[in-house]
PDB file of C-alpha atoms in Angstrom:
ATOM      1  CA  UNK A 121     108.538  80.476  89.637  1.00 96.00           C
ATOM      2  CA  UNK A 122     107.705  81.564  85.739  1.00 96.00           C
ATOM      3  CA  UNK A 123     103.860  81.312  85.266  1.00 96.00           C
ATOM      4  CA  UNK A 124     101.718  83.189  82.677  1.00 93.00           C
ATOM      5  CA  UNK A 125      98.930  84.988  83.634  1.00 90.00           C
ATOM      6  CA  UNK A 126      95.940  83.539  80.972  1.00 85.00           C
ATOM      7  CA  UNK A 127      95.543  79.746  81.559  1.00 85.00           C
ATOM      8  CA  UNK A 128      92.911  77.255  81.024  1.00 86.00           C
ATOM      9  CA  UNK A 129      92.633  75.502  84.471  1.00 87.00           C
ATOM     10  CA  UNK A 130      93.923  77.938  86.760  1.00 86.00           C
ATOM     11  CA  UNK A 131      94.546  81.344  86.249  1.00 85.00           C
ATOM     12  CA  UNK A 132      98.430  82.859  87.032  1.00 89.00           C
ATOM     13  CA  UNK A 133      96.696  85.871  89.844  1.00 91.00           C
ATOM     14  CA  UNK A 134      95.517  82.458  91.685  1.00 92.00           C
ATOM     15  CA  UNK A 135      98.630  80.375  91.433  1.00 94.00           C
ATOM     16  CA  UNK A 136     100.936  83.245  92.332  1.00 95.00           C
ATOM     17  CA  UNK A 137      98.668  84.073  95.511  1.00 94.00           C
ATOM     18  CA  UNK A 138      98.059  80.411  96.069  1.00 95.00           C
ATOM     19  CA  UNK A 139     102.274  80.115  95.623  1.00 96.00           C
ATOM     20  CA  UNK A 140     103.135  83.420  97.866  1.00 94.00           C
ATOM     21  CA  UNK A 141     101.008  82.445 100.686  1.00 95.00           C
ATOM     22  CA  UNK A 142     102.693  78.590 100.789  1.00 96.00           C
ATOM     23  CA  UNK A 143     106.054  79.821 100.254  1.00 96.00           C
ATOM     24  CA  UNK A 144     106.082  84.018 100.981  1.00 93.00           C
ATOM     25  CA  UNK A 145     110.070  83.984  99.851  1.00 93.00           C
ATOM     26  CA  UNK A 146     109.452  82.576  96.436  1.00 95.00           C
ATOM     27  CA  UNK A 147     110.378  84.861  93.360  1.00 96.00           C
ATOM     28  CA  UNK A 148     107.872  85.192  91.078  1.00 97.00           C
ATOM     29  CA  UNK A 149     107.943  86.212  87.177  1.00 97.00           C
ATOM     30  CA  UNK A 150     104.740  86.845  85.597  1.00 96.00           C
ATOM     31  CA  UNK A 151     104.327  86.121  81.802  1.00 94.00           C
ATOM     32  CA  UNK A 152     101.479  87.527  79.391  1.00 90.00           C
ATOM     33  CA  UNK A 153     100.751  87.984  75.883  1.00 84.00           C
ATOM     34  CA  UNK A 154      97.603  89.723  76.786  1.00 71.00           C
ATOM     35  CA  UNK A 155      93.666  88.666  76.503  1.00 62.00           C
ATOM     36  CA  UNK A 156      90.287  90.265  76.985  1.00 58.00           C
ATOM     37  CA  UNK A 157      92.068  92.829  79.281  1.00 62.00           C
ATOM     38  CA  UNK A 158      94.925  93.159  78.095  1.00 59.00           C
ATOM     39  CA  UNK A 159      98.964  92.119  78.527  1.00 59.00           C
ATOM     40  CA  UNK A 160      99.324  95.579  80.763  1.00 69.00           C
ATOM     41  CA  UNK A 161      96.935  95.347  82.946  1.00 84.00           C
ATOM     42  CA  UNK A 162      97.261  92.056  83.623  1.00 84.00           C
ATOM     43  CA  UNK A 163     100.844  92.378  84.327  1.00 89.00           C
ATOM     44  CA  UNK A 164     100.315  95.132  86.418  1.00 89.00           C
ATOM     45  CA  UNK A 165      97.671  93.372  88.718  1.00 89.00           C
ATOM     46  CA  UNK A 166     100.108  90.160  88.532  1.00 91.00           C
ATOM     47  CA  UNK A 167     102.426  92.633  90.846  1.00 92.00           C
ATOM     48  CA  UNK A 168      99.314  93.092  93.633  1.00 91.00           C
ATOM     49  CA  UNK A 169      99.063  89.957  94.192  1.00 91.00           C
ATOM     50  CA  UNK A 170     102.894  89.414  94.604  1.00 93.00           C
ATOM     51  CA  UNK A 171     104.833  88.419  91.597  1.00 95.00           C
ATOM     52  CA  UNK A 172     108.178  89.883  91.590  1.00 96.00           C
ATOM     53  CA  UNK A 173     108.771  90.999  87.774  1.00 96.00           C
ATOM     54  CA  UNK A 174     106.606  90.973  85.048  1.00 94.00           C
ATOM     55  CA  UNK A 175     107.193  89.851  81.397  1.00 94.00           C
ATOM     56  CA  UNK A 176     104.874  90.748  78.169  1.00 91.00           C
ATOM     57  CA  UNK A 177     105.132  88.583  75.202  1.00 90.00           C
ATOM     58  CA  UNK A 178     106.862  87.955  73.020  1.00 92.00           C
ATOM     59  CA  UNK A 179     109.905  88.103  74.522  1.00 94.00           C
ATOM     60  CA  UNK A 180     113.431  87.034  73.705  1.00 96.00           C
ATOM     61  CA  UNK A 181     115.057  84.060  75.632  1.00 96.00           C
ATOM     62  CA  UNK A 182     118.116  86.429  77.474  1.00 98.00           C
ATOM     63  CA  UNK A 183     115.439  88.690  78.659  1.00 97.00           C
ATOM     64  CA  UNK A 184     113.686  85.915  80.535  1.00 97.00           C
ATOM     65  CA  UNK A 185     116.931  84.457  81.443  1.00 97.00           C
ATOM     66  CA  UNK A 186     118.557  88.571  82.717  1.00 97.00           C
ATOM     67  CA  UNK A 187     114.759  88.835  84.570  1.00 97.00           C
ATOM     68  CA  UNK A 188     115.551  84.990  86.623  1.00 97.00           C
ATOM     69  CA  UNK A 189     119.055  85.546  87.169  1.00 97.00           C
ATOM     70  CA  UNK A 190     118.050  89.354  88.280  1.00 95.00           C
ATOM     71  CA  UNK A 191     115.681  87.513  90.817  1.00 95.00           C
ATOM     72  CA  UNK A 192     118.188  85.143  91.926  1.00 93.00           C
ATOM     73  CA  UNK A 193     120.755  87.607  92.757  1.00 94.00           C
ATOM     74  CA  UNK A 194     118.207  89.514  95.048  1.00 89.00           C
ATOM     75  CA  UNK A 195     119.232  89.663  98.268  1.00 85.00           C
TER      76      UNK A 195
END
């Protein structure tokens, strides 16, 4: 699952915990461009509460697509 962190309805630290604790195996990439607190720190609490890898934007296309396949390959 790709999700960014800053969202209007729901925000990503509640999806991905929501997500993990339906489905524990699921691969998570976190996505942000930053906000009040900032791209790092959000990433970095995206990881405590269980996404896998962690993306800032902007970022190119083959990144996302090296950081999924990455995932996928993960035994």
């Amino acid at each position: 699952m790709v999700t960014d962190i800053v969202m209007p309805r729901k925000e990503g630290m509640e999806t991905i915990a929501e997500a993990k604790q339906m489905q524990p195996g699921l691969r998570v990439i976190a996505i942000s461009g930053g906000g009040p607190v900032g791209q790092f720190q959000y990433l970095e609490l995206a990881k405590q509460f269980g996404a896998d890898a962690v993306l800032s934007k902007p970022f190119k296309k083959q990144e996302l697509i090296a950081m999924v396949d990455d995932l996928v390959r993960r035994p």
